[in-house]
Amino acid sequence: MIARLLRCSAWTLAGVAAVLVLTALVIGNRLYASLPQTQGELVLAGLEDEAQIIRDEHGIPHIFANTGHDAYYALGVAHAQDRLWQMEITRRALRGRVAELIGPPAVETDIFFRTMGLGDAADEAVNALPADVIAALEAYADGVNAVIEAPGFVPPPEFQILMTSPEPWTPADTVVVYKAIALDLFGNAFGEPARAALDAHLGEDRARQFIGRYPDDAPRSLTLADIGLPEDQPVLEEPDPVQGPEDNGRDGSNNWVLSGSRTASGLPILANDPHLGLRAPAIWYLARLTTPEGSAVGATLPGTPFVTLGRNDDIAWGFTNTGPDVGDLHAVTADAVTGEREEHISVRFGDDITLTRRETATGPVLDPEHFDYDVPEGADFFALQWMLDEPDDATTGVGLHILSSQDWDDFVAAVRGFVAPQQNIVFAARDGDIGFYAPSRIPVRDEDGNWVSTIPFEDLPHTRNPERGFIATANNKIVPDGYPHYLTSEWYGVSRIRRIYDGIEAQPVHDLDSMAALQIDTVSDMALRILPVLMTAEPSSELGVMALERLDGWDGDMAVDEAEPLIYAAWVRELNRAVYADDLGDLFERWYADRRVLLMDVLTGELGAWCDDITTDATETCHDLLGPALDRAMASTAETQGRDIAAWRWGDVHYARHAHTPFSDFPVLRDVFTITTPIPGDGATVNVAHYSYRRPGYSVYHGASYRALYDMADPDASRFMITTGQSGNVMSRHYDDLAPLWGRGEYLEIPTGWTADTPPEGARVLRLQPGSQ
């Protein structure tokens, strides 16, 4: 009997195991079936003529088409094949529809975006687009939808796991992506209530010290001569910054351009690395578009049909964020409401929500029920005023018009209609010109803060061929102190721009190699400035003494394979706490960050009084803080890294975490979809790598989302890199294959010299044939 039971049990277990294996095989086969067709032929309705998508060894599509329409169509196909989930979740997030998929965790985000009304604004704006722009958007949407509607289409794994299907793409969905970028970069409005609370707690003078102003000795990107103003121009008094010159939640980008007088080739070199939140897949998607009119190559944004950052055959361009103050919060009463409507939010696995969305004459109401702001006495809520409510029939088309530009005049005409977000755009041309323009619609306010007009396009910051032979920006103050218009007081990137200027001016001429070395430079400007003070510390612990000895002679390089960066980072983190935790009290967690300008002013400037601990009767000096802070930092680090300091490595704790939306927040799935990469640097290096003081550890959430170097003497030698890989499908080998290269500061080339008839060895050729509607 027992033997029979054992045999039955064995057969039962074997049967269960077989079912599990079979199920796994079926699921695995289904997931692998979602990988796109990248070779052979596809017959697709909506094409005007044959087109080709030829993917190189890294999965980068080289698109060959006979018309612009078909090029945008084919890019829509490529994006849908490689990044469909990214496009879907982005669109849903911006329209406030994520809770339909993942339930209650997304409700707060949905409420925010429903309140902002980006979807409605995009639906309205698309109707006013010029004919050439709407044609490009429609061609792109047709390409995306051709993939979704193709027979046998299997959606990417995220759709299968969440048991949903992609919806058709529309031109308005592309517009909403552009509006989201403007929202992300539009200014300091959401920080204004927190700054008011800081003023009330510290007093205005000490709050001003804590926030910090843009340092007098930090570079300005433009001079009065660049702008065509006299040297005796009066200085414009700027309002106090809301969050400060280093910590404002928009952690930066770099770009610079050198004229031929500063390059070995005699023609310009342009560098650009926009810094954004790290994601899996990468924010950007590399592509080349070639038609009989020429080629464009660089970074495209899935959901949009144009090369956003890149070059064509004649020019190159690169963006950084200006950070303009184009948004204000107004405390208003209920009488200010001019209209309202109910928004229905479907919540999977939960109760649906009805949101009352209110509008005022200036913009949407931020309902205190959903926005954590303390409304002043006598008011009912805050209302937002911002440029995204202004009519905008031009920003979406800027990308189209830059692509066809051949020289400076074309480029200026292309950016003339740019509304938001304001960008510092550097320019280089094969004819030798370099230039800069920061286009946008920027409000002019009266003495009471009312918006009365906008800065004329011709008065916006710009220059062409400056005498010094270069232009560089890093979210720093771009205008000289005598610039007559207010743009913002939220200038940041102080450490990066100092290091960039030093790097450019360190030698008379440069080439791509020296520019690459500067772009991936990981020497901390802040470390070099404060190390002489730090080295006077008198630690009392054995670990503290050993750590100080290791820092003696350190060059400030935040390299992955060294212990010194970790010692320094842990120490500075503890020093930030020691300097101002006592002063801020309950507000400390809100403002705890790598406040570099404040700490440099405290340790090396005139703000040493901040080192006194107001909770004690004694008067502490900064020297008194250094040793104990080092001791505490080393003790806490040893708890996770061990007591052998020589074995510590920055790269073991300082790694880029490319988070997947939403599966990086799901147990088990996070291990499959999240990509991690050890990287050097910190928040003060040109190769920036920000980590949060409000979370344990040093995982990097913000860095160089794209790196590019454009050589106008040899455009095909230009260099490119994105953060993870070309594919957004976790089953693809191109999901994360670029991450190690990006982490090591390597580059790819995307040459345009070969044709559809002469693809490189190993390329995968997909021919798109027009079919009937």
Tab-separated table of C-alpha atoms in Angstrom, residues 48 58 61 66 78 104 167 205 247 263 289 339 426 476 559 563 594 661 721 744 752:
chain	number	residue	atom	x	y	z
A	48	GLU	CA	3.996	55.878	-50.208
A	58	HIS	CA	23.678	47.450	-31.646
A	61	PRO	CA	17.948	51.498	-37.143
A	66	ASN	CA	12.253	58.113	-50.631
A	78	ALA	CA	10.887	51.053	-35.432
A	104	PRO	CA	-4.324	52.119	-6.428
A	167	GLU	CA	-4.321	51.370	-28.038
A	205	ASP	CA	18.154	86.312	5.933
A	247	ASP	CA	19.545	71.292	-5.378
A	263	THR	CA	40.004	72.579	-32.687
A	289	LEU	CA	16.912	58.827	-41.103
A	339	GLY	CA	-15.052	76.506	-14.440
A	426	VAL	CA	24.235	75.292	-28.930
A	476	ASN	CA	24.479	77.576	-14.949
A	559	ALA	CA	36.422	56.522	-9.765
A	563	ALA	CA	37.855	53.635	-1.756
A	594	ASP	CA	24.034	67.482	-1.235
A	661	THR	CA	7.868	51.564	-15.085
A	721	MET	CA	25.749	56.657	-26.453
A	744	ARG	CA	32.514	52.977	-18.741
A	752	THR	CA	25.841	57.843	-42.728
